[in-house]
Short mmCIF file of C-alpha atoms in Angstrom, two decimals:
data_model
loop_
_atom_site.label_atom_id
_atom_site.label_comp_id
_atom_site.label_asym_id
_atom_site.label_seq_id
_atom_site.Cartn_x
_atom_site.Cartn_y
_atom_site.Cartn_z
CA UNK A 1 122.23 117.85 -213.17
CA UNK A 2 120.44 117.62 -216.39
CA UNK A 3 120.68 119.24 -219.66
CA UNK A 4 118.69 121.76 -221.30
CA UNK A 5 119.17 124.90 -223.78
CA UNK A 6 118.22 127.45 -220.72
CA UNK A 7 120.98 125.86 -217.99
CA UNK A 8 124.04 123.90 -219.74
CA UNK A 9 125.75 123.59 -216.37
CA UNK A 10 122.52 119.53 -213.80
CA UNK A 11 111.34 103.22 -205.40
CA UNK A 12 108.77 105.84 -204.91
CA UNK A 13 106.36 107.52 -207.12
CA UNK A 14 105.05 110.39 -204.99
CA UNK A 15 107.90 112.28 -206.99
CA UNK A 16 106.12 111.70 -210.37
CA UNK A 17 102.78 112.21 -209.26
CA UNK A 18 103.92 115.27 -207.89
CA UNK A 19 105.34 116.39 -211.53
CA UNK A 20 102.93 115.73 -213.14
CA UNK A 21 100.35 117.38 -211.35
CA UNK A 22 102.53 120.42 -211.41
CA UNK A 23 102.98 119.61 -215.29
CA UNK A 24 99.04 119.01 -215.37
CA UNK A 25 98.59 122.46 -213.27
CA UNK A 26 101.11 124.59 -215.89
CA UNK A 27 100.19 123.08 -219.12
CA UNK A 28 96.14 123.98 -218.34
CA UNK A 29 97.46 127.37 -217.64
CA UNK A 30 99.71 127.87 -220.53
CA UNK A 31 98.79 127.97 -223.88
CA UNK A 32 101.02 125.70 -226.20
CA UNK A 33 104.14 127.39 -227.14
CA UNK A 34 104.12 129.63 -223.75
CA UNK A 35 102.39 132.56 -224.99
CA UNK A 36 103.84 135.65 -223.54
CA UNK A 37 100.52 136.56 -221.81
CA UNK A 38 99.67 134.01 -219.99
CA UNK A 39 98.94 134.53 -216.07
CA UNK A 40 101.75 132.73 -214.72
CA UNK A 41 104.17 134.37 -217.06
CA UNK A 42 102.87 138.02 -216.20
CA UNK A 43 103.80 137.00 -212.57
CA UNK A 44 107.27 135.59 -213.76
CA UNK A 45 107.68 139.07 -215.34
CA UNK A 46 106.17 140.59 -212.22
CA UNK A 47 109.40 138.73 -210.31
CA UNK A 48 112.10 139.57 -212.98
CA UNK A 49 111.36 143.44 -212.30
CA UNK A 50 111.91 142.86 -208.98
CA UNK A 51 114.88 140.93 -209.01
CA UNK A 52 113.95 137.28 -208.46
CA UNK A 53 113.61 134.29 -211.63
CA UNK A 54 112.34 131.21 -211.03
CA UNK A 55 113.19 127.91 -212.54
CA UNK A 56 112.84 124.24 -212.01
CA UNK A 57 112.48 121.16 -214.39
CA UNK A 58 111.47 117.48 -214.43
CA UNK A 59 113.98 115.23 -216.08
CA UNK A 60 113.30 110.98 -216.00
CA UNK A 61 115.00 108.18 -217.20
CA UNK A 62 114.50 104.66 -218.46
CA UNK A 63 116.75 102.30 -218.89
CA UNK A 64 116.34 98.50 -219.59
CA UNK A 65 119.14 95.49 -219.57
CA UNK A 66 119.00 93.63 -223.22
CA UNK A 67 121.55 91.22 -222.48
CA UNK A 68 124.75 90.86 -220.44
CA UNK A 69 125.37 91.30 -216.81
CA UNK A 70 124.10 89.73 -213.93
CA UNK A 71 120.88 89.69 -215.42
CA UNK A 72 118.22 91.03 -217.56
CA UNK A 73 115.55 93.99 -216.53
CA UNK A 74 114.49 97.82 -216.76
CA UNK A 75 114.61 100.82 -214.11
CA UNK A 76 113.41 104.13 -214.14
CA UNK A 77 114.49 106.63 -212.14
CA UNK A 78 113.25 110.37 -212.23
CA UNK A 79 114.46 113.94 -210.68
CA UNK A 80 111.87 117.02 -209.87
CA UNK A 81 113.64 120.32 -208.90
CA UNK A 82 112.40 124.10 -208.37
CA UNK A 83 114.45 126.79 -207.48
CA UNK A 84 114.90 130.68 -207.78
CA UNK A 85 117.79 133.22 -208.25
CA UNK A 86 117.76 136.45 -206.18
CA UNK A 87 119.61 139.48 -207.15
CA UNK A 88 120.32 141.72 -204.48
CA UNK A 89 120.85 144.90 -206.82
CA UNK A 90 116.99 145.02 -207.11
CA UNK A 91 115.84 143.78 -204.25
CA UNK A 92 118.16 145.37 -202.07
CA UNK A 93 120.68 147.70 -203.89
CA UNK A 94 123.73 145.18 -203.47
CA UNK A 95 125.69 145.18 -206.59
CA UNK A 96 126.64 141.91 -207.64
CA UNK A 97 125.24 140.04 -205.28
CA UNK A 98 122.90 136.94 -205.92
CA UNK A 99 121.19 134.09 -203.78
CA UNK A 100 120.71 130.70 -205.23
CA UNK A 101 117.86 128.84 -204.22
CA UNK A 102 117.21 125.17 -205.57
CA UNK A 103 115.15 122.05 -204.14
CA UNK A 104 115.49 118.74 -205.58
CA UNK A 105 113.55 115.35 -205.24
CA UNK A 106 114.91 111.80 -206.66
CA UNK A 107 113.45 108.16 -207.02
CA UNK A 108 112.88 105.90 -209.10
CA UNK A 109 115.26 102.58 -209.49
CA UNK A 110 118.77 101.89 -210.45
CA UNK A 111 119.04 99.75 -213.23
CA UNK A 112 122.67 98.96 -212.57
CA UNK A 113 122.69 97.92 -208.75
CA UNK A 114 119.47 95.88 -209.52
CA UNK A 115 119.91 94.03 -212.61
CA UNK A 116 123.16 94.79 -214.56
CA UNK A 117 125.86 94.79 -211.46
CA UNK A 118 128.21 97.61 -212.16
CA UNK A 119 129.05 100.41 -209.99
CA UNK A 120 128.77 103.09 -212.72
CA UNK A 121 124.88 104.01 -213.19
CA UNK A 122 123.37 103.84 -217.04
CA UNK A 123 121.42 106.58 -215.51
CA UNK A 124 122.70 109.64 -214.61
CA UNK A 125 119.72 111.13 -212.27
CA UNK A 126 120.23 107.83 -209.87
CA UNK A 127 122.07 108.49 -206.78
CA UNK A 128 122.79 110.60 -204.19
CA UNK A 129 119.71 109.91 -201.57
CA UNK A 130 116.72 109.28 -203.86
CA UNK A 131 114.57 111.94 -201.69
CA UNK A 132 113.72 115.35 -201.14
CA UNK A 133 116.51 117.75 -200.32
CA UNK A 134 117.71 121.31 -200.34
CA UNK A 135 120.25 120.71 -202.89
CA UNK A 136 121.25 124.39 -203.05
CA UNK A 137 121.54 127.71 -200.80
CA UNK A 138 124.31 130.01 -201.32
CA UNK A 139 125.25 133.55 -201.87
CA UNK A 140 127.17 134.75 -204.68
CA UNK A 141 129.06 137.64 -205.12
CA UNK A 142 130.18 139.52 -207.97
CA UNK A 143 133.25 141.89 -207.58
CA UNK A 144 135.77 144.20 -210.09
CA UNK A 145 133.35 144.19 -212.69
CA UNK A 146 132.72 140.44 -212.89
CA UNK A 147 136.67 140.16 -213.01
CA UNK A 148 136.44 138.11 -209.25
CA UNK A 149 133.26 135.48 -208.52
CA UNK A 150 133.09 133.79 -205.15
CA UNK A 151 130.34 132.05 -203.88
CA UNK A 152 129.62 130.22 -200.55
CA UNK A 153 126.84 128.38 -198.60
CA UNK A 154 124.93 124.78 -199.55
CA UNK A 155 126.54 123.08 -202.75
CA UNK A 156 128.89 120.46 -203.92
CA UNK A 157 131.65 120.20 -205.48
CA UNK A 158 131.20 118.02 -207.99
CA UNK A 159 129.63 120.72 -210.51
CA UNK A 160 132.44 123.36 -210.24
CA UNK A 161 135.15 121.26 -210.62
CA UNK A 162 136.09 118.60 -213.59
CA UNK A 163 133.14 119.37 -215.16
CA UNK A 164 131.92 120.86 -218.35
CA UNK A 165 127.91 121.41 -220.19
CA UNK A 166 128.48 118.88 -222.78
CA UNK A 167 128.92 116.11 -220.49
CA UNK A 168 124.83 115.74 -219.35
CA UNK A 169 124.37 115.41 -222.88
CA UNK A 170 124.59 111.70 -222.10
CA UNK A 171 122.69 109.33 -220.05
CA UNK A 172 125.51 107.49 -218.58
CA UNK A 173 126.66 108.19 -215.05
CA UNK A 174 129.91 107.44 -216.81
CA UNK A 175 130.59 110.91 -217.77
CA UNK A 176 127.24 112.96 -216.51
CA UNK A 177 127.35 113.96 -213.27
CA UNK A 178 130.59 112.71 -212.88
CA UNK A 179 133.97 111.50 -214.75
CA UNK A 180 133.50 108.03 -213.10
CA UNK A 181 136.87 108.32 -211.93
CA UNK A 182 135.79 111.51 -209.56
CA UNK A 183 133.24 109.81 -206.92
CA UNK A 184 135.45 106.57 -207.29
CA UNK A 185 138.93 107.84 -206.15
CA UNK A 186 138.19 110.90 -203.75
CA UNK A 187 135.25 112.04 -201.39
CA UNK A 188 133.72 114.54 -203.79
CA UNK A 189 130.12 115.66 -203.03
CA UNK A 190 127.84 115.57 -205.94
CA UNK A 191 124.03 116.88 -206.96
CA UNK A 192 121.62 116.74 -205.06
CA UNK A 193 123.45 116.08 -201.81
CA UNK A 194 124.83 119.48 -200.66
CA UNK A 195 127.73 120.44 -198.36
CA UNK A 196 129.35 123.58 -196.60
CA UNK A 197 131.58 124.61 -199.57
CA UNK A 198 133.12 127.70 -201.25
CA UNK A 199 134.81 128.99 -204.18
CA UNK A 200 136.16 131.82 -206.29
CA UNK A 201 136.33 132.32 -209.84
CA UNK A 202 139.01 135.07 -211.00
CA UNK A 203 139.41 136.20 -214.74
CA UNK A 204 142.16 137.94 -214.79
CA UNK A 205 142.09 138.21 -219.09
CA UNK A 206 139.85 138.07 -221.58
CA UNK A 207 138.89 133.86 -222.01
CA UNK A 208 141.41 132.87 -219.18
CA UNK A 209 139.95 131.91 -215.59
CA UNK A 210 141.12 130.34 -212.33
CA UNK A 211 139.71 128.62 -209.55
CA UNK A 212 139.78 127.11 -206.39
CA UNK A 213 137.87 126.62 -203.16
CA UNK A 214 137.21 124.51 -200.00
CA UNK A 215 134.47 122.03 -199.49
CA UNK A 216 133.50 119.77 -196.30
CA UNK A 217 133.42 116.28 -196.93
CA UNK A 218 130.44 115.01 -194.69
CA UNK A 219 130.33 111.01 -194.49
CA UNK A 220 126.49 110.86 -193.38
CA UNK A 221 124.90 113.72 -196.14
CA UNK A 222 123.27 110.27 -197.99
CA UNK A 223 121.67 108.75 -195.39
CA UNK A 224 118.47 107.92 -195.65
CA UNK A 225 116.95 111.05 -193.05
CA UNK A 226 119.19 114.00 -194.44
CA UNK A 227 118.06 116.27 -196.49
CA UNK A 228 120.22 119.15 -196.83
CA UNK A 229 118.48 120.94 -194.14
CA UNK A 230 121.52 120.29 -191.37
CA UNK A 231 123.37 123.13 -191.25
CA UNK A 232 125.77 121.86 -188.14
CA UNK A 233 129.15 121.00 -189.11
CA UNK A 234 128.69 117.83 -187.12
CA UNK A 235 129.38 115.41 -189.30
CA UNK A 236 132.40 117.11 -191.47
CA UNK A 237 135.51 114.77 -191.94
CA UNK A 238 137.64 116.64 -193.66
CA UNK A 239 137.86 119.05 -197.01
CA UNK A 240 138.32 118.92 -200.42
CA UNK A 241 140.42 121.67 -202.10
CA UNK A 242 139.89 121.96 -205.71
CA UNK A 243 142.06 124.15 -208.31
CA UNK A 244 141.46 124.80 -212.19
CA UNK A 245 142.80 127.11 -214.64
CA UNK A 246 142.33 127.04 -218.17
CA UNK A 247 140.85 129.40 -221.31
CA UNK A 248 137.31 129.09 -222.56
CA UNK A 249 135.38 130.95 -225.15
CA UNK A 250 132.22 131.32 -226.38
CA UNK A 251 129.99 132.52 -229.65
CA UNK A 252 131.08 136.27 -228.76
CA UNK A 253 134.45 136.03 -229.44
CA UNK A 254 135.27 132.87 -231.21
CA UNK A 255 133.78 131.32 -234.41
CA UNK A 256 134.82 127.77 -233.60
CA UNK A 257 134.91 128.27 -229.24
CA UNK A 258 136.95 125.79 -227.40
CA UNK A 259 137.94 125.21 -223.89
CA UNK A 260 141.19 123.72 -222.54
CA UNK A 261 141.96 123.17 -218.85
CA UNK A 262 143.39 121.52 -215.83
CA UNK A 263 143.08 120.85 -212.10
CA UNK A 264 143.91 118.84 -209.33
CA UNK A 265 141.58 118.09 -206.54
CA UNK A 266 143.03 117.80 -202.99
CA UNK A 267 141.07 115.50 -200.83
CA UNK A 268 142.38 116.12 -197.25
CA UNK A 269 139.29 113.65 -196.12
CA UNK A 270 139.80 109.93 -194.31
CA UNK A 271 139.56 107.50 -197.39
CA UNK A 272 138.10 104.21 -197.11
CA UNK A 273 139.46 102.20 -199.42
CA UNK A 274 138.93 97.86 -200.02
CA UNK A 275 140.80 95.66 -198.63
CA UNK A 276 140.65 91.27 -198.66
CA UNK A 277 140.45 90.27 -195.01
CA UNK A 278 142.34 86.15 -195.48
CA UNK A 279 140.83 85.42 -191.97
CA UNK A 280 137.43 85.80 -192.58
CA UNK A 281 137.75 85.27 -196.18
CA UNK A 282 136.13 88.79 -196.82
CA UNK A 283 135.97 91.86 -198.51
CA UNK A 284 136.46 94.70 -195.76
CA UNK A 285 137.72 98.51 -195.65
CA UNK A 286 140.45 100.44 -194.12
CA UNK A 287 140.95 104.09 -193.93
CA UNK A 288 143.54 106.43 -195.20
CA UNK A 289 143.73 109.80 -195.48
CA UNK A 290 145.28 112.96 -198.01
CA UNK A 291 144.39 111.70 -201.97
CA UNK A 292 144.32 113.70 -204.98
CA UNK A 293 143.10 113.80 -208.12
CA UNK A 294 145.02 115.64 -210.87
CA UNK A 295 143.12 116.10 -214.64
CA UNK A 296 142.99 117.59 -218.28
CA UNK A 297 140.26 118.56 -220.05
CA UNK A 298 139.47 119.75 -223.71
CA UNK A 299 137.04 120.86 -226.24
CA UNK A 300 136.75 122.52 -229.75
CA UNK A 301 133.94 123.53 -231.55
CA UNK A 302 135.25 121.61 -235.52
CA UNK A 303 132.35 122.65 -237.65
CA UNK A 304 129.68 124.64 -238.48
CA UNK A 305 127.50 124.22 -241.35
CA UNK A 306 125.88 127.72 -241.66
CA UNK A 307 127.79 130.51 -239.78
CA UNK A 308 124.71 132.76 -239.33
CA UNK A 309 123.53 130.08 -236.96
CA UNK A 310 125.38 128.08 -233.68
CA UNK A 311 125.34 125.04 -235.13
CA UNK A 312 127.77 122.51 -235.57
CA UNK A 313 130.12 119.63 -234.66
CA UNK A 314 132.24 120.17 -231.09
CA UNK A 315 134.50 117.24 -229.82
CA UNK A 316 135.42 116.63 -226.56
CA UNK A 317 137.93 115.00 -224.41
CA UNK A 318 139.42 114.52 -220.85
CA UNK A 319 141.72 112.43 -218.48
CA UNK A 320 142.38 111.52 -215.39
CA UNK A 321 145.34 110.11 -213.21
CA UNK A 322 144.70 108.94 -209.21
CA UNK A 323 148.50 108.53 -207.84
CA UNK A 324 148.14 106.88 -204.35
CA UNK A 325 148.53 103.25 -204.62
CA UNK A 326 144.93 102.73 -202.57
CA UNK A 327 142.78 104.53 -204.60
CA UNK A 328 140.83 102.01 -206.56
CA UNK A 329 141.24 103.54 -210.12
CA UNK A 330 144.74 104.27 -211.67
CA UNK A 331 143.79 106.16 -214.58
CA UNK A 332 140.80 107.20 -216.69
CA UNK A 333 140.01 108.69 -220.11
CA UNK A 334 136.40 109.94 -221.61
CA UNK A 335 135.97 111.24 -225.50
CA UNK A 336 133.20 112.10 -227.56
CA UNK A 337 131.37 114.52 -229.43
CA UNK A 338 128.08 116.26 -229.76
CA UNK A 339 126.38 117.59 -232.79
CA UNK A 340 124.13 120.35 -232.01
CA UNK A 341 121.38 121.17 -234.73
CA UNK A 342 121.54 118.47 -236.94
CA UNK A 343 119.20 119.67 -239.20
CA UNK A 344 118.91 123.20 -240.16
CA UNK A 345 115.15 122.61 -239.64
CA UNK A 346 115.85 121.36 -235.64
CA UNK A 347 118.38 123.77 -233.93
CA UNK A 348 117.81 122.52 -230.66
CA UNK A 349 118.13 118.24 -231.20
CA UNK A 350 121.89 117.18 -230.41
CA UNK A 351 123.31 113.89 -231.82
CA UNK A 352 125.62 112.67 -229.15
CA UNK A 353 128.73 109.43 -228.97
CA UNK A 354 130.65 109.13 -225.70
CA UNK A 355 132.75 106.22 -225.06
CA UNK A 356 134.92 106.22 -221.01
CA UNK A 357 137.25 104.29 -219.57
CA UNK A 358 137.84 103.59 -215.96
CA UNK A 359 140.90 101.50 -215.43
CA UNK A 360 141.24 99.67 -212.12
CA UNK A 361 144.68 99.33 -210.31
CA UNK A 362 146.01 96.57 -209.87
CA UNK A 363 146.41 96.28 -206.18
CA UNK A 364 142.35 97.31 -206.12
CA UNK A 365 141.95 94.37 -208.80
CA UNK A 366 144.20 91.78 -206.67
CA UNK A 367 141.87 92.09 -203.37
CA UNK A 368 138.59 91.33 -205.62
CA UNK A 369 140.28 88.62 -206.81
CA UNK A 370 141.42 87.16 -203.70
CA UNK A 371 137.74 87.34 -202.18
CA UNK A 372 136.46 85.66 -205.49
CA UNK A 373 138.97 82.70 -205.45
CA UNK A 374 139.05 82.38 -201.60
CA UNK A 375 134.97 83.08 -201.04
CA UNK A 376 133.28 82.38 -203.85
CA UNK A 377 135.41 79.67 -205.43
CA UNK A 378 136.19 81.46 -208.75
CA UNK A 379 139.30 81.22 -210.66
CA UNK A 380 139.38 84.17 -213.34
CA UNK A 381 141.17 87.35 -212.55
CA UNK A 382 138.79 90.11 -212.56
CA UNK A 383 139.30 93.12 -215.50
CA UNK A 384 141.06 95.75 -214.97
CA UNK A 385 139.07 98.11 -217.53
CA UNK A 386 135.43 99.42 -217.55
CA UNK A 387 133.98 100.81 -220.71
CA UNK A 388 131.15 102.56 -221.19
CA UNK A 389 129.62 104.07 -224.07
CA UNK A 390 126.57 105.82 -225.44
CA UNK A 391 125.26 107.25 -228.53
CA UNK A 392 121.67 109.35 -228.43
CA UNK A 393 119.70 111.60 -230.40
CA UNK A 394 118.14 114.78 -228.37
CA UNK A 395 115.00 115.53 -230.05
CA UNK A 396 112.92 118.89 -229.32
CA UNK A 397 109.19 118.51 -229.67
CA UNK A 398 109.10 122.21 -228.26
CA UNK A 399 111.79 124.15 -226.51
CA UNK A 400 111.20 123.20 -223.54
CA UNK A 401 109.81 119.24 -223.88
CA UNK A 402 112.73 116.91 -225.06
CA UNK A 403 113.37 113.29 -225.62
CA UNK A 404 116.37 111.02 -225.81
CA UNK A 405 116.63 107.69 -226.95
CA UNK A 406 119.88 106.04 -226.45
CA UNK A 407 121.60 103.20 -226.67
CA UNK A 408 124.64 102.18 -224.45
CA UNK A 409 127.78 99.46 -224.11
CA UNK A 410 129.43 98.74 -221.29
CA UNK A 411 132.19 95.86 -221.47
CA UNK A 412 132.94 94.21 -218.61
CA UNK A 413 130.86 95.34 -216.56
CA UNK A 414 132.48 95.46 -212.74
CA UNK A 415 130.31 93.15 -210.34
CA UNK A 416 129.93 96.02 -208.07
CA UNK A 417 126.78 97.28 -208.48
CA UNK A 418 125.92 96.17 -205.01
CA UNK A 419 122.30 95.40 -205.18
CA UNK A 420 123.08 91.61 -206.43
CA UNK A 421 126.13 89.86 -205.09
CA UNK A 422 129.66 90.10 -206.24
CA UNK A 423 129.91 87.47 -208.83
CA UNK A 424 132.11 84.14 -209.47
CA UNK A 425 132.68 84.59 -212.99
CA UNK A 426 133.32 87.94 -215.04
CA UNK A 427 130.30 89.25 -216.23
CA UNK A 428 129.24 89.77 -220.13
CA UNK A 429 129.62 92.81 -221.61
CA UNK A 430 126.00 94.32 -221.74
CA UNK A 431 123.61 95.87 -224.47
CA UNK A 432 121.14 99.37 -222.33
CA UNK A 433 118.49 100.59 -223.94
CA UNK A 434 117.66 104.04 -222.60
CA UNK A 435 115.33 106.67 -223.07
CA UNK A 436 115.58 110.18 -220.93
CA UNK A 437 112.35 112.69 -221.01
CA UNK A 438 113.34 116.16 -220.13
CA UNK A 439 110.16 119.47 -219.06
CA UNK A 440 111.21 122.48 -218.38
CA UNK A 441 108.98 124.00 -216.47
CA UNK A 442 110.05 127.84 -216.74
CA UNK A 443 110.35 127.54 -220.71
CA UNK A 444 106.97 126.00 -220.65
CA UNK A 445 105.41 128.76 -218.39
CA UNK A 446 106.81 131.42 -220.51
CA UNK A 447 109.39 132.79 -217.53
CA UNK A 448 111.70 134.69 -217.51
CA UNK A 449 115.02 133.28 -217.70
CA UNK A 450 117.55 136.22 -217.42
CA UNK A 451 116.92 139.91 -216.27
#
């Protein structure tokens, strides 16, 4: 789940030679600046008549260890998807209907399980498999004039709920892809590992909406040969109920737009949860079950330098609160903002600071520091609080080729990165230097992106 002006809500290198070739294959077809009459784009136009527009994008990301942690290195890790959208009413005379179509590959290395030792990735397209899957396959439907929206099939829920566009305007795994707090305290599925799920969307007003739905947790989606092509419910544990109602609104009715909202997520899944074993002097699980997740989130567009254009200065914010005593984080809170269009000259480039905190409960905190006294000899109490921050700049060579530079802070850093051990001592807070490259391919080709 990367960002990019067309779609605000996303170890190996076959995966970039495979982009690039691809890149290679459109760029030699495409004039610069996607010139409307270009082969490939008369096809894409071909498709839109008919119903079906294509998409799919190439998003990679560097990010290198300057000092702090367990120690000091670089990673890159890199995401390839390609997908279509399929609506029925033209191909076959279903109102409202729509099939969603996306395939996803992931590689690359994680720069915080190898080198900096904390469980929160500095990169956001690390995770969930790091291989090729069928990330999406579902049918939407449309009903009472757009009023109702339910959709079903192949997805996860960690893009419908607790989310918002402004959040993969960062690097950081911190906020992008997830509120850390989301993946840490419940079983929530996340992009590009799918699950059975569904969920409606009602509007019952102008700017006010409601959701909820049901979502399988499966325990095995991440293993190393699944790719989103099981369609047995073998493997589901449990589900995930999440609810949300708030008011959003946009350019069309608002000069400053702004979104304010709240949920809960109901995780009705068995929860593993850590737990210091004194006989064996180790750190083991046990399992509970029924956790929730309740949450507030907020935004407000502040300023706009020219009014003719949508520009400007929008701040964000959101919390979180985890209430059984064995989830691992009690509370968490993210806020930032986001300039988009800087410059009158650059519309698209976005200036971005984001700083989160996850704050560890205390009973989570006491068995890590049992294990470290007992194990590994230690004496100092590990921290309760993990910060993370960013600030980037988004530029726009073209409208669809973008680079981000970045710089993140993360203090105290959590030990639990689990590609190097847990360590004796707290670790330094550490200095990332990132840099994300973004292609999309559709905006390249000159495609369609809309009917």
């Amino acid at each position: 789940m990367t960002k990019h002006p067309d779609n605000p809500v996303p170890t190996r290198s076959r995966t970039r030679a495979f982009a690039f070739a691809a890149i290679g294959l459109v760029a030699f077809s495409v004039p610069a600046w996607a010139d409307d009459d270009t082969p490939i784009s008369s096809i894409g136009k071909q498709l839109q008549s008919s119903g079906i527009i294509l998409n799919g994008d190439y998003s990679g990301e560097f990010a290198a260890n300057a000092s702090g942690g367990s120690r000091q290195g670089g990673a890159y890790a890199d995401q390839l998807t390609l997908g279509a959208d399929f609506y029925l009413q033209r191909l076959a005379d279903i109102d409202g209907g729509i099939v969603h179509l996306e395939l996803s590959n992931r590689d690359g290395r994680n720069l915080t399980g190898d080198t900096l030792n904390n469980s929160v990735s500095a990169q956001q397209l690390y995770g969930g498999g790091q291989t090729f899957y069928l990330s999406t396959l579902t049918y939407e439907q449309k009903l009472f004039g757009d009023v109702l929206d339910v959709q079903a099939g192949r997805t996860e829920l960690g893009s419908v709920a607790f989310q918002d566009p402004l959040y993969c305007e960062f690097q950081s795994n911190g906020i992008c892809g997830e509120p850390a707090i989301m993946g840490k305290d419940t079983n929530t599925s996340f992009f590009p590992v799918p699950v059975w799920g569904a969920y409606a969307t009602v509007k019952p007003a102008t700017d006010f909406y409601a959701l909820t739905g049901l979502f399988d947790d499966d325990g095995t989606a991440t293993l190393p040969d699944r790719n989103g092509f099981d369609f047995s419910g073998d493997h589901a544990n449990g589900v995930l109920i999440p609810v949300e109602a708030g008011y959003q609104t946009s350019f069309a009715d608002d000069a400053y737009p702004r979104r304010f909202d709240i949920g809960a997520i109901f995780d009705q899944s068995p929860y593993a949860h850590t737990v210091y074993d004194a006989a064996t002097t180790s750190l083991t699980t046990a399992t509970d079950r029924g956790h929730s997740l309740f949450y507030i989130q907020a935004k407000q567009m502040v300023f706009r330098p020219d009014m003719n254009a949508q520009r400007g200065l929008t701040v964000f914010g959101a919390a979180a609160y985890g209430p059984d005593n064995v989830q691992p984080v009690d509370y968490s809170f993210t806020a930032g903002t986001v300039y988009q269009g800087p410059f009158a000259s650059r519309p698209l480039d976005t200036f971005g600071v984001m700083i989160n905190e996850t704050h560890y409960r205390d009973n989570f905190v006491d068995q890590l520091y049992d294990y470290r006294v007992a194990a590994l000899g230690g004496t100092e109490r590990p921290n309760s609080n993990l910060i993370m921050a960013e600030v980037n700049y988004d530029a726009f060579a073209t409208p669809w080729f973008d680079v981000m530079p970045n710089l993140q802070y993360i203090v105290n850093p959590d030990g639990l990165g689990g590609g190097v051990p847990y360590p004796k001592a707290n670790l330094n807070d550490a200095f990332v230097v990132g840099v994300q490259v973004h292609i999309n391919f559709a905006t390249l080709a000159g495609l369609p992106s809309s009917l």
